[in-house]
Amino acid sequence: MDEYRFPFCPKRACALHWLESNQPYNEYVPWGFYSTKAFGVVPRFRCTACGRTFSTQTFSVDYYAKRVIDYQDLLVRLVSTSSLSAIGRAIAASTDTVSNRLSRASRQALAFESRLSRTRRLSENLAADGFESFCVSQYFPNNITILVGSKSQFVYAADHVTLRRKGRMTEGQKAKRIELEKRFRADSRGVERSFSRIATASLRVLCDEARPALCLWTDEHKAYPRGIAAAPCANALHKLGRLEHKTISSRAERTRANPLFPVNYLDREIRKDLHEHVRESACFGRNVNRQMERLTLYLFYHNFIKAHRARMGPITNALVAGYDGEQVEDELEGIWRKRAMLTRTLLTDCGEASWRRTRRTPLGKDRDYLPGYAVA
Ligand SMILES: [Zn+2]
């Protein structure tokens, strides 16, 4: 049995589920095995504290999966403008299977970022802006606000909100919008609420570092000051001068010197690399939560894998932001093997919404399906 070591009991109801990383877990005994097509013989164990059984698969990212798929390969395909159906064709899997693995991978990425953010040493200002795309149909445009490090271009948070379709429409389009809005109506204060979450996420960056204040750059959107005012902690720190909100016109020249350069840069990169956000693409998101899972993976790739500048060698945005390079390497080594567990992960509000799939898809069900193992 010595070849199998487990960090804690996987059952959340058991006291030994909540062990700290420096507390060893030894209270389990071998409990037979079972055979699977994909993973061969899987040994089973029984926790002597709670009496529940588990197997080596319980701790695997492929828990409940019936087929082994290379997650790193999936990620590289996703961030290289491949659509789900193109990925499915390339690896001989259905789009449902591809989506299932991307969901799992997105939770791995959220947990990865959460573990590493505990030890990061940051020292930079931030810029935030809305990235506009759509989901389901052009009648449901959305705004994804991204919070980016001014120096590193590391993305600290991304928050989604569905907007009401505006702009010039034909009479027929106006009538269709009225019909659709009987079934789904976007929150008229959505951008403000979304920015409240982003302002709150920016405080984590402030708390992480030793310096007394940070500056958050945005354009002159009127919802942003209201969003800060509506977020209790952000508002308090704003009043104390520790969170300084500075604005610049969105019509200002989009050069490197523009304080919104980091978000403008991200906007361009996302439109270039993620198929569903390419302008005039025939491919688009059909489910908000899945769209955000794919964006989570894109941002994980952008933050921790892609080079900060093509000519600077293997320096990632995370290293420029102040993450520990050795720790990043260590964690990357196990990211597609050890299953991330929600109970062991501290998430931002935006991250929690992505993990639990609580965002509402226009015209979709009130609540998206979330497999039990994702919240166990
Ligand atoms: Zn137990």
mmCIF file of C-alpha atoms and ligand atoms in Angstrom:
data_model
loop_
_atom_site.group_PDB
_atom_site.id
_atom_site.type_symbol
_atom_site.label_atom_id
_atom_site.label_comp_id
_atom_site.label_asym_id
_atom_site.label_seq_id
_atom_site.Cartn_x
_atom_site.Cartn_y
_atom_site.Cartn_z
ATOM 1 C CA MET A 1 0.000 0.000 0.000
ATOM 2 C CA ASP A 2 3.002 2.264 0.461
ATOM 3 C CA GLU A 3 2.988 3.061 -3.233
ATOM 4 C CA TYR A 4 -0.321 4.895 -2.733
ATOM 5 C CA ARG A 5 -0.292 8.114 -0.734
ATOM 6 C CA PHE A 6 -3.306 10.372 -0.389
ATOM 7 C CA PRO A 7 -3.262 13.917 1.006
ATOM 8 C CA PHE A 8 -6.657 13.714 2.784
ATOM 9 C CA CYS A 9 -9.945 11.797 2.814
ATOM 10 C CA PRO A 10 -11.839 12.820 -0.351
ATOM 11 C CA LYS A 11 -15.224 12.890 1.422
ATOM 12 C CA ARG A 12 -16.078 16.394 2.550
ATOM 13 C CA ALA A 13 -18.224 15.122 5.450
ATOM 14 C CA CYS A 14 -15.157 13.471 7.003
ATOM 15 C CA ALA A 15 -13.042 15.439 9.506
ATOM 16 C CA LEU A 16 -9.921 14.171 7.734
ATOM 17 C CA HIS A 17 -10.976 15.912 4.515
ATOM 18 C CA TRP A 18 -9.928 19.203 6.059
ATOM 19 C CA LEU A 19 -6.305 18.326 6.917
ATOM 20 C CA GLU A 20 -3.672 20.991 6.317
ATOM 21 C CA SER A 21 -1.009 20.206 3.724
ATOM 22 C CA ASN A 22 1.563 19.534 6.493
ATOM 23 C CA GLN A 23 -0.725 17.036 8.294
ATOM 24 C CA PRO A 24 -0.282 13.472 6.985
ATOM 25 C CA TYR A 25 -3.311 11.303 6.216
ATOM 26 C CA ASN A 26 -2.783 7.639 7.147
ATOM 27 C CA GLU A 27 -6.261 6.475 8.230
ATOM 28 C CA TYR A 28 -7.161 4.239 5.287
ATOM 29 C CA VAL A 29 -6.879 0.545 4.377
ATOM 30 C CA PRO A 30 -6.894 -1.338 1.022
ATOM 31 C CA TRP A 31 -10.438 -2.279 0.003
ATOM 32 C CA GLY A 32 -10.183 -4.384 -3.170
ATOM 33 C CA PHE A 33 -10.132 -3.058 -6.679
ATOM 34 C CA TYR A 34 -12.225 -2.730 -9.824
ATOM 35 C CA SER A 35 -11.444 -2.998 -13.535
ATOM 36 C CA THR A 36 -11.966 -0.293 -16.129
ATOM 37 C CA LYS A 37 -11.358 -0.183 -19.863
ATOM 38 C CA ALA A 38 -9.622 3.180 -19.841
ATOM 39 C CA PHE A 39 -7.539 2.892 -16.674
ATOM 40 C CA GLY A 40 -7.045 -0.860 -16.131
ATOM 41 C CA VAL A 41 -7.220 -2.193 -12.567
ATOM 42 C CA VAL A 42 -8.058 0.583 -10.091
ATOM 43 C CA PRO A 43 -7.276 -0.053 -6.394
ATOM 44 C CA ARG A 44 -9.915 0.922 -3.878
ATOM 45 C CA PHE A 45 -9.448 2.074 -0.264
ATOM 46 C CA ARG A 46 -11.581 2.676 2.795
ATOM 47 C CA CYS A 47 -11.182 5.623 5.139
ATOM 48 C CA THR A 48 -11.151 4.215 8.687
ATOM 49 C CA ALA A 49 -12.328 7.522 10.118
ATOM 50 C CA CYS A 50 -15.573 7.875 8.132
ATOM 51 C CA GLY A 51 -15.944 4.371 6.647
ATOM 52 C CA ARG A 52 -16.380 5.696 3.083
ATOM 53 C CA THR A 53 -14.516 4.107 0.186
ATOM 54 C CA PHE A 54 -12.564 5.791 -2.563
ATOM 55 C CA SER A 55 -10.072 4.820 -5.259
ATOM 56 C CA THR A 56 -7.004 6.229 -6.923
ATOM 57 C CA GLN A 57 -9.373 7.572 -9.600
ATOM 58 C CA THR A 58 -11.135 9.722 -6.984
ATOM 59 C CA PHE A 59 -8.023 11.911 -6.915
ATOM 60 C CA SER A 60 -7.608 11.934 -10.679
ATOM 61 C CA VAL A 61 -8.670 14.698 -13.049
ATOM 62 C CA ASP A 62 -10.282 11.885 -15.075
ATOM 63 C CA TYR A 63 -12.618 10.854 -12.239
ATOM 64 C CA TYR A 64 -15.704 9.261 -13.866
ATOM 65 C CA ALA A 65 -14.217 9.670 -17.360
ATOM 66 C CA LYS A 66 -14.326 6.733 -19.740
ATOM 67 C CA ARG A 67 -11.551 7.777 -22.050
ATOM 68 C CA VAL A 68 -8.102 9.333 -21.644
ATOM 69 C CA ILE A 69 -7.662 12.605 -23.532
ATOM 70 C CA ASP A 70 -4.530 14.748 -23.498
ATOM 71 C CA TYR A 71 -5.483 17.997 -21.730
ATOM 72 C CA GLN A 72 -2.387 19.921 -22.779
ATOM 73 C CA ASP A 73 -3.098 19.071 -26.411
ATOM 74 C CA LEU A 74 -6.730 20.210 -25.991
ATOM 75 C CA LEU A 75 -5.564 23.496 -24.483
ATOM 76 C CA VAL A 76 -3.120 24.207 -27.297
ATOM 77 C CA ARG A 77 -5.813 23.512 -29.886
ATOM 78 C CA LEU A 78 -8.354 25.713 -28.072
ATOM 79 C CA VAL A 79 -6.017 28.734 -27.909
ATOM 80 C CA SER A 80 -5.056 28.337 -31.572
ATOM 81 C CA THR A 81 -8.491 29.279 -32.955
ATOM 82 C CA SER A 82 -9.783 25.707 -33.238
ATOM 83 C CA SER A 83 -13.541 25.339 -32.870
ATOM 84 C CA LEU A 84 -14.980 22.554 -30.684
ATOM 85 C CA SER A 85 -16.052 20.579 -33.734
ATOM 86 C CA ALA A 86 -12.592 20.937 -35.313
ATOM 87 C CA ILE A 87 -10.985 19.708 -32.074
ATOM 88 C CA GLY A 88 -13.470 16.825 -31.939
ATOM 89 C CA ARG A 89 -12.649 15.784 -35.503
ATOM 90 C CA ALA A 90 -8.905 15.997 -34.863
ATOM 91 C CA ILE A 91 -8.959 13.751 -31.780
ATOM 92 C CA ALA A 92 -11.884 11.554 -32.875
ATOM 93 C CA ALA A 93 -14.161 12.597 -30.004
ATOM 94 C CA SER A 94 -17.654 14.078 -29.861
ATOM 95 C CA THR A 95 -18.067 17.794 -29.119
ATOM 96 C CA ASP A 96 -19.739 16.763 -25.829
ATOM 97 C CA THR A 97 -16.610 14.883 -24.813
ATOM 98 C CA VAL A 98 -14.432 17.853 -25.811
ATOM 99 C CA SER A 99 -16.677 20.189 -23.781
ATOM 100 C CA ASN A 100 -16.592 17.851 -20.797
ATOM 101 C CA ARG A 101 -12.783 17.816 -20.780
ATOM 102 C CA LEU A 102 -12.591 21.593 -21.248
ATOM 103 C CA SER A 103 -14.891 21.990 -18.211
ATOM 104 C CA ARG A 104 -12.635 19.765 -16.125
ATOM 105 C CA ALA A 105 -9.566 21.591 -17.402
ATOM 106 C CA SER A 106 -11.066 24.986 -16.554
ATOM 107 C CA ARG A 107 -11.595 23.925 -12.929
ATOM 108 C CA GLN A 108 -8.007 22.669 -12.809
ATOM 109 C CA ALA A 109 -6.890 26.100 -14.077
ATOM 110 C CA LEU A 110 -8.998 27.976 -11.495
ATOM 111 C CA ALA A 111 -7.574 25.873 -8.643
ATOM 112 C CA PHE A 112 -4.041 26.264 -10.007
ATOM 113 C CA GLU A 113 -4.347 30.052 -10.020
ATOM 114 C CA SER A 114 -5.883 30.011 -6.534
ATOM 115 C CA ARG A 115 -3.027 27.932 -5.049
ATOM 116 C CA LEU A 116 -0.356 30.110 -6.598
ATOM 117 C CA SER A 117 -1.972 33.432 -5.740
ATOM 118 C CA ARG A 118 -1.321 32.754 -2.038
ATOM 119 C CA THR A 119 2.423 33.250 -2.450
ATOM 120 C CA ARG A 120 2.646 35.816 -5.244
ATOM 121 C CA ARG A 121 4.433 39.127 -4.687
ATOM 122 C CA LEU A 122 2.792 41.744 -6.832
ATOM 123 C CA SER A 123 3.698 45.323 -7.466
ATOM 124 C CA GLU A 124 1.827 46.893 -10.320
ATOM 125 C CA ASN A 125 -1.132 49.026 -11.214
ATOM 126 C CA LEU A 126 -4.170 47.625 -13.004
ATOM 127 C CA ALA A 127 -6.322 48.355 -16.026
ATOM 128 C CA ALA A 128 -9.857 47.070 -16.662
ATOM 129 C CA ASP A 129 -12.153 47.194 -19.643
ATOM 130 C CA GLY A 130 -15.102 45.372 -21.168
ATOM 131 C CA PHE A 131 -14.597 42.957 -24.007
ATOM 132 C CA GLU A 132 -17.740 42.704 -26.151
ATOM 133 C CA SER A 133 -18.901 39.484 -27.741
ATOM 134 C CA PHE A 134 -22.163 37.536 -27.747
ATOM 135 C CA CYS A 135 -23.630 34.197 -26.756
ATOM 136 C CA VAL A 136 -26.643 32.284 -28.159
ATOM 137 C CA SER A 137 -27.440 34.994 -30.770
ATOM 138 C CA GLN A 138 -26.599 38.579 -31.694
ATOM 139 C CA TYR A 139 -29.710 39.561 -29.722
ATOM 140 C CA PHE A 140 -27.719 38.766 -26.573
ATOM 141 C CA PRO A 141 -24.458 40.701 -26.659
ATOM 142 C CA ASN A 142 -22.257 40.361 -23.617
ATOM 143 C CA ASN A 143 -19.584 42.305 -21.836
ATOM 144 C CA ILE A 144 -16.646 40.448 -20.325
ATOM 145 C CA THR A 145 -14.664 42.805 -18.107
ATOM 146 C CA ILE A 146 -11.043 41.841 -17.744
ATOM 147 C CA LEU A 147 -8.705 43.081 -15.017
ATOM 148 C CA VAL A 148 -5.129 43.200 -16.269
ATOM 149 C CA GLY A 149 -1.736 44.064 -14.718
ATOM 150 C CA SER A 150 -0.377 47.270 -16.260
ATOM 151 C CA LYS A 151 3.205 46.017 -16.372
ATOM 152 C CA SER A 152 2.779 42.244 -16.675
ATOM 153 C CA GLN A 153 -0.402 41.910 -18.778
ATOM 154 C CA PHE A 154 -1.335 39.143 -16.334
ATOM 155 C CA VAL A 155 -5.143 38.782 -16.156
ATOM 156 C CA TYR A 156 -6.299 38.792 -12.519
ATOM 157 C CA ALA A 157 -10.041 38.397 -13.144
ATOM 158 C CA ALA A 158 -12.674 38.150 -15.861
ATOM 159 C CA ASP A 159 -16.354 38.805 -15.230
ATOM 160 C CA HIS A 160 -19.251 38.198 -17.598
ATOM 161 C CA VAL A 161 -22.567 39.956 -18.005
ATOM 162 C CA THR A 162 -25.232 39.727 -20.733
ATOM 163 C CA LEU A 163 -26.279 43.097 -22.172
ATOM 164 C CA ARG A 164 -29.425 44.329 -23.861
ATOM 165 C CA ARG A 165 -29.071 44.585 -27.629
ATOM 166 C CA LYS A 166 -28.759 48.232 -28.625
ATOM 167 C CA GLY A 167 -27.923 50.161 -31.788
ATOM 168 C CA ARG A 168 -29.746 50.482 -35.066
ATOM 169 C CA MET A 169 -32.297 47.744 -35.753
ATOM 170 C CA THR A 170 -34.932 47.198 -38.434
ATOM 171 C CA GLU A 171 -38.603 47.101 -37.399
ATOM 172 C CA GLY A 172 -38.486 43.315 -37.717
ATOM 173 C CA GLN A 173 -35.457 43.109 -35.439
ATOM 174 C CA LYS A 174 -37.107 45.363 -32.865
ATOM 175 C CA ALA A 175 -40.186 43.108 -32.843
ATOM 176 C CA LYS A 176 -38.010 40.027 -32.435
ATOM 177 C CA ARG A 177 -36.149 41.636 -29.530
ATOM 178 C CA ILE A 178 -39.488 42.313 -27.780
ATOM 179 C CA GLU A 179 -40.463 38.654 -28.238
ATOM 180 C CA LEU A 180 -37.112 37.353 -26.965
ATOM 181 C CA GLU A 181 -37.131 39.683 -23.984
ATOM 182 C CA LYS A 182 -40.323 38.052 -22.769
ATOM 183 C CA ARG A 183 -38.129 35.011 -22.138
ATOM 184 C CA PHE A 184 -34.870 36.669 -21.096
ATOM 185 C CA ARG A 185 -34.213 40.259 -20.163
ATOM 186 C CA ALA A 186 -30.677 41.448 -19.461
ATOM 187 C CA ASP A 187 -30.069 43.223 -16.142
ATOM 188 C CA SER A 188 -30.047 46.971 -16.917
ATOM 189 C CA ARG A 189 -27.419 47.502 -14.184
ATOM 190 C CA GLY A 190 -25.378 44.483 -15.256
ATOM 191 C CA VAL A 191 -22.204 46.388 -16.168
ATOM 192 C CA GLU A 192 -22.255 48.207 -12.830
ATOM 193 C CA ARG A 193 -22.680 44.992 -10.850
ATOM 194 C CA SER A 194 -20.013 43.302 -12.925
ATOM 195 C CA PHE A 195 -17.592 46.151 -12.246
ATOM 196 C CA SER A 196 -18.310 45.870 -8.512
ATOM 197 C CA ARG A 197 -16.990 42.308 -8.689
ATOM 198 C CA ILE A 198 -13.959 43.431 -10.689
ATOM 199 C CA ALA A 199 -13.212 46.262 -8.214
ATOM 200 C CA THR A 200 -13.439 43.742 -5.371
ATOM 201 C CA ALA A 201 -11.090 41.363 -7.227
ATOM 202 C CA SER A 202 -8.605 44.226 -7.651
ATOM 203 C CA LEU A 203 -8.373 44.467 -3.850
ATOM 204 C CA ARG A 204 -6.809 41.021 -3.714
ATOM 205 C CA VAL A 205 -3.945 42.485 -5.695
ATOM 206 C CA LEU A 206 -3.735 45.370 -3.227
ATOM 207 C CA CYS A 207 -3.778 43.016 -0.230
ATOM 208 C CA ASP A 208 -1.087 40.861 -1.794
ATOM 209 C CA GLU A 209 1.482 43.573 -1.947
ATOM 210 C CA ALA A 210 3.157 45.663 0.693
ATOM 211 C CA ARG A 211 2.707 49.071 -0.904
ATOM 212 C CA PRO A 212 -0.042 51.323 0.384
ATOM 213 C CA ALA A 213 -2.113 52.075 -2.741
ATOM 214 C CA LEU A 214 -2.793 51.001 -6.273
ATOM 215 C CA CYS A 215 -4.229 52.679 -9.304
ATOM 216 C CA LEU A 216 -7.025 51.152 -11.398
ATOM 217 C CA TRP A 217 -7.290 52.566 -14.926
ATOM 218 C CA THR A 218 -10.499 52.391 -16.967
ATOM 219 C CA ASP A 219 -12.206 54.351 -19.721
ATOM 220 C CA GLU A 220 -14.909 56.888 -18.834
ATOM 221 C CA HIS A 221 -17.838 54.439 -18.707
ATOM 222 C CA LYS A 222 -20.325 55.869 -16.212
ATOM 223 C CA ALA A 223 -21.084 52.476 -14.671
ATOM 224 C CA TYR A 224 -17.543 52.083 -13.307
ATOM 225 C CA PRO A 225 -17.615 54.715 -10.512
ATOM 226 C CA ARG A 226 -21.083 53.425 -9.567
ATOM 227 C CA GLY A 227 -19.689 49.865 -9.506
ATOM 228 C CA ILE A 228 -16.930 50.898 -7.102
ATOM 229 C CA ALA A 229 -19.406 52.804 -4.910
ATOM 230 C CA ALA A 230 -21.622 49.697 -4.721
ATOM 231 C CA ALA A 231 -18.776 47.370 -3.634
ATOM 232 C CA PRO A 232 -18.383 47.943 0.153
ATOM 233 C CA CYS A 233 -14.682 47.082 0.543
ATOM 234 C CA ALA A 234 -13.604 48.728 -2.706
ATOM 235 C CA ASN A 235 -15.584 51.842 -1.838
ATOM 236 C CA ALA A 236 -14.025 52.089 1.631
ATOM 237 C CA LEU A 237 -10.497 51.759 0.254
ATOM 238 C CA HIS A 238 -11.312 54.176 -2.563
ATOM 239 C CA LYS A 239 -12.343 56.769 0.013
ATOM 240 C CA LEU A 240 -9.127 56.176 1.951
ATOM 241 C CA GLY A 241 -7.140 56.772 -1.234
ATOM 242 C CA ARG A 242 -5.723 53.244 -1.293
ATOM 243 C CA LEU A 243 -7.649 52.329 -4.451
ATOM 244 C CA GLU A 244 -7.263 55.161 -6.913
ATOM 245 C CA HIS A 245 -9.595 55.082 -9.921
ATOM 246 C CA LYS A 246 -8.181 56.933 -12.944
ATOM 247 C CA THR A 247 -9.885 57.280 -16.305
ATOM 248 C CA ILE A 248 -8.901 58.046 -19.877
ATOM 249 C CA SER A 249 -11.117 58.521 -22.929
ATOM 250 C CA SER A 250 -11.678 55.367 -24.963
ATOM 251 C CA ARG A 251 -10.984 57.555 -28.015
ATOM 252 C CA ALA A 252 -7.420 58.288 -26.853
ATOM 253 C CA GLU A 253 -4.735 56.987 -29.199
ATOM 254 C CA ARG A 254 -4.243 53.237 -28.673
ATOM 255 C CA THR A 255 -0.463 53.263 -28.293
ATOM 256 C CA ARG A 256 1.826 51.546 -25.774
ATOM 257 C CA ALA A 257 1.812 54.759 -23.722
ATOM 258 C CA ASN A 258 -1.971 54.567 -23.239
ATOM 259 C CA PRO A 259 -2.712 53.300 -19.679
ATOM 260 C CA LEU A 260 -5.356 51.028 -21.241
ATOM 261 C CA PHE A 261 -2.756 49.364 -23.477
ATOM 262 C CA PRO A 262 -2.855 46.095 -21.425
ATOM 263 C CA VAL A 263 -6.622 45.641 -21.930
ATOM 264 C CA ASN A 264 -6.498 46.759 -25.566
ATOM 265 C CA TYR A 265 -3.743 44.221 -26.126
ATOM 266 C CA LEU A 266 -5.775 41.436 -24.474
ATOM 267 C CA ASP A 267 -8.813 42.369 -26.523
ATOM 268 C CA ARG A 268 -6.803 41.905 -29.711
ATOM 269 C CA GLU A 269 -5.227 38.640 -28.551
ATOM 270 C CA ILE A 270 -8.550 37.064 -27.511
ATOM 271 C CA ARG A 271 -10.177 38.034 -30.823
ATOM 272 C CA LYS A 272 -7.247 36.533 -32.675
ATOM 273 C CA ASP A 273 -6.898 33.277 -30.698
ATOM 274 C CA LEU A 274 -10.327 32.128 -29.447
ATOM 275 C CA HIS A 275 -12.513 31.031 -32.348
ATOM 276 C CA GLU A 276 -15.881 32.076 -30.869
ATOM 277 C CA HIS A 277 -14.649 35.685 -30.372
ATOM 278 C CA VAL A 278 -13.146 36.167 -33.841
ATOM 279 C CA ARG A 279 -15.117 38.937 -35.536
ATOM 280 C CA GLU A 280 -17.628 37.748 -38.155
ATOM 281 C CA SER A 281 -16.858 34.135 -37.200
ATOM 282 C CA ALA A 282 -19.542 31.559 -37.972
ATOM 283 C CA CYS A 283 -18.648 29.920 -34.648
ATOM 284 C CA PHE A 284 -20.133 31.392 -31.444
ATOM 285 C CA GLY A 285 -20.861 30.395 -27.868
ATOM 286 C CA ARG A 286 -24.204 28.769 -27.107
ATOM 287 C CA ASN A 287 -23.856 28.578 -23.361
ATOM 288 C CA VAL A 288 -22.497 31.349 -21.150
ATOM 289 C CA ASN A 289 -20.905 29.034 -18.597
ATOM 290 C CA ARG A 290 -19.103 27.004 -21.216
ATOM 291 C CA GLN A 291 -17.985 30.204 -22.919
ATOM 292 C CA MET A 292 -16.456 31.354 -19.635
ATOM 293 C CA GLU A 293 -14.801 27.955 -19.101
ATOM 294 C CA ARG A 294 -13.053 28.362 -22.442
ATOM 295 C CA LEU A 295 -12.039 31.918 -21.558
ATOM 296 C CA THR A 296 -10.702 30.692 -18.194
ATOM 297 C CA LEU A 297 -8.485 28.250 -20.064
ATOM 298 C CA TYR A 298 -7.383 30.889 -22.522
ATOM 299 C CA LEU A 299 -6.394 33.211 -19.666
ATOM 300 C CA PHE A 300 -4.568 30.389 -17.858
ATOM 301 C CA TYR A 301 -2.551 29.827 -21.036
ATOM 302 C CA HIS A 302 -1.975 33.572 -21.446
ATOM 303 C CA ASN A 303 -0.871 34.007 -17.813
ATOM 304 C CA PHE A 304 1.257 30.959 -17.150
ATOM 305 C CA ILE A 305 2.400 29.394 -20.428
ATOM 306 C CA LYS A 306 2.658 31.934 -23.211
ATOM 307 C CA ALA A 307 5.763 34.152 -23.348
ATOM 308 C CA HIS A 308 5.329 37.730 -22.108
ATOM 309 C CA ARG A 309 6.973 39.037 -25.276
ATOM 310 C CA ALA A 310 7.891 36.878 -28.242
ATOM 311 C CA ARG A 311 11.461 38.177 -28.188
ATOM 312 C CA MET A 312 12.022 37.871 -24.432
ATOM 313 C CA GLY A 313 12.366 34.096 -24.337
ATOM 314 C CA PRO A 314 10.443 31.889 -21.927
ATOM 315 C CA ILE A 315 9.427 34.628 -19.460
ATOM 316 C CA THR A 316 5.699 34.373 -18.814
ATOM 317 C CA ASN A 317 3.264 37.103 -17.783
ATOM 318 C CA ALA A 318 3.016 35.374 -14.369
ATOM 319 C CA LEU A 319 6.767 35.786 -13.769
ATOM 320 C CA VAL A 320 6.643 39.462 -14.712
ATOM 321 C CA ALA A 321 3.675 39.872 -12.329
ATOM 322 C CA GLY A 322 5.666 38.467 -9.392
ATOM 323 C CA TYR A 323 4.792 34.782 -9.225
ATOM 324 C CA ASP A 324 7.432 32.323 -8.031
ATOM 325 C CA GLY A 325 8.851 30.599 -11.138
ATOM 326 C CA GLU A 326 9.828 27.375 -9.363
ATOM 327 C CA GLN A 327 6.420 27.010 -7.769
ATOM 328 C CA VAL A 328 4.730 27.614 -11.129
ATOM 329 C CA GLU A 329 6.884 24.874 -12.701
ATOM 330 C CA ASP A 330 6.116 22.426 -9.853
ATOM 331 C CA GLU A 331 2.382 23.045 -10.040
ATOM 332 C CA LEU A 332 2.292 22.864 -13.845
ATOM 333 C CA GLU A 333 3.846 19.429 -13.638
ATOM 334 C CA GLY A 334 0.790 17.938 -11.888
ATOM 335 C CA ILE A 335 -1.984 20.147 -13.227
ATOM 336 C CA TRP A 336 -3.537 17.595 -15.606
ATOM 337 C CA ARG A 337 -3.271 14.676 -13.170
ATOM 338 C CA LYS A 338 -4.438 15.618 -9.671
ATOM 339 C CA ARG A 339 -8.117 16.491 -9.511
ATOM 340 C CA ALA A 340 -8.812 19.988 -8.171
ATOM 341 C CA MET A 341 -11.466 20.024 -5.431
ATOM 342 C CA LEU A 342 -13.771 22.946 -4.749
ATOM 343 C CA THR A 343 -13.606 22.431 -0.981
ATOM 344 C CA ARG A 344 -9.832 22.908 -1.102
ATOM 345 C CA THR A 345 -9.936 25.949 -3.387
ATOM 346 C CA LEU A 346 -10.372 29.614 -2.468
ATOM 347 C CA LEU A 347 -11.985 31.457 -5.378
ATOM 348 C CA THR A 348 -12.928 35.024 -6.264
ATOM 349 C CA ASP A 349 -16.625 35.687 -6.945
ATOM 350 C CA CYS A 350 -15.891 35.571 -10.690
ATOM 351 C CA GLY A 351 -13.997 32.276 -10.301
ATOM 352 C CA GLU A 352 -16.752 30.766 -8.145
ATOM 353 C CA ALA A 353 -19.378 31.636 -10.792
ATOM 354 C CA SER A 354 -17.256 29.896 -13.433
ATOM 355 C CA TRP A 355 -16.617 26.800 -11.323
ATOM 356 C CA ARG A 356 -20.235 26.381 -10.180
ATOM 357 C CA ARG A 357 -21.684 27.438 -13.564
ATOM 358 C CA THR A 358 -24.085 29.870 -11.947
ATOM 359 C CA ARG A 359 -24.270 32.333 -14.870
ATOM 360 C CA ARG A 360 -27.536 32.314 -16.733
ATOM 361 C CA THR A 361 -27.584 31.632 -20.481
ATOM 362 C CA PRO A 362 -30.204 33.703 -22.370
ATOM 363 C CA LEU A 363 -33.176 31.472 -23.324
ATOM 364 C CA GLY A 364 -31.457 28.585 -21.526
ATOM 365 C CA LYS A 365 -32.362 26.695 -18.372
ATOM 366 C CA ASP A 366 -32.406 28.534 -15.035
ATOM 367 C CA ARG A 367 -29.537 26.410 -13.872
ATOM 368 C CA ASP A 368 -26.863 24.583 -15.866
ATOM 369 C CA TYR A 369 -26.057 20.958 -15.164
ATOM 370 C CA LEU A 370 -23.049 20.569 -12.889
ATOM 371 C CA PRO A 371 -21.752 17.046 -12.281
ATOM 372 C CA GLY A 372 -21.646 15.991 -8.622
ATOM 373 C CA TYR A 373 -17.907 15.350 -8.761
ATOM 374 C CA ALA A 374 -17.287 19.024 -9.655
ATOM 375 C CA VAL A 375 -18.498 20.173 -6.251
ATOM 376 C CA ALA A 376 -17.620 17.118 -4.139
HETATM 377 ZN ZN ZN B 1 -12.908 9.835 5.675
#
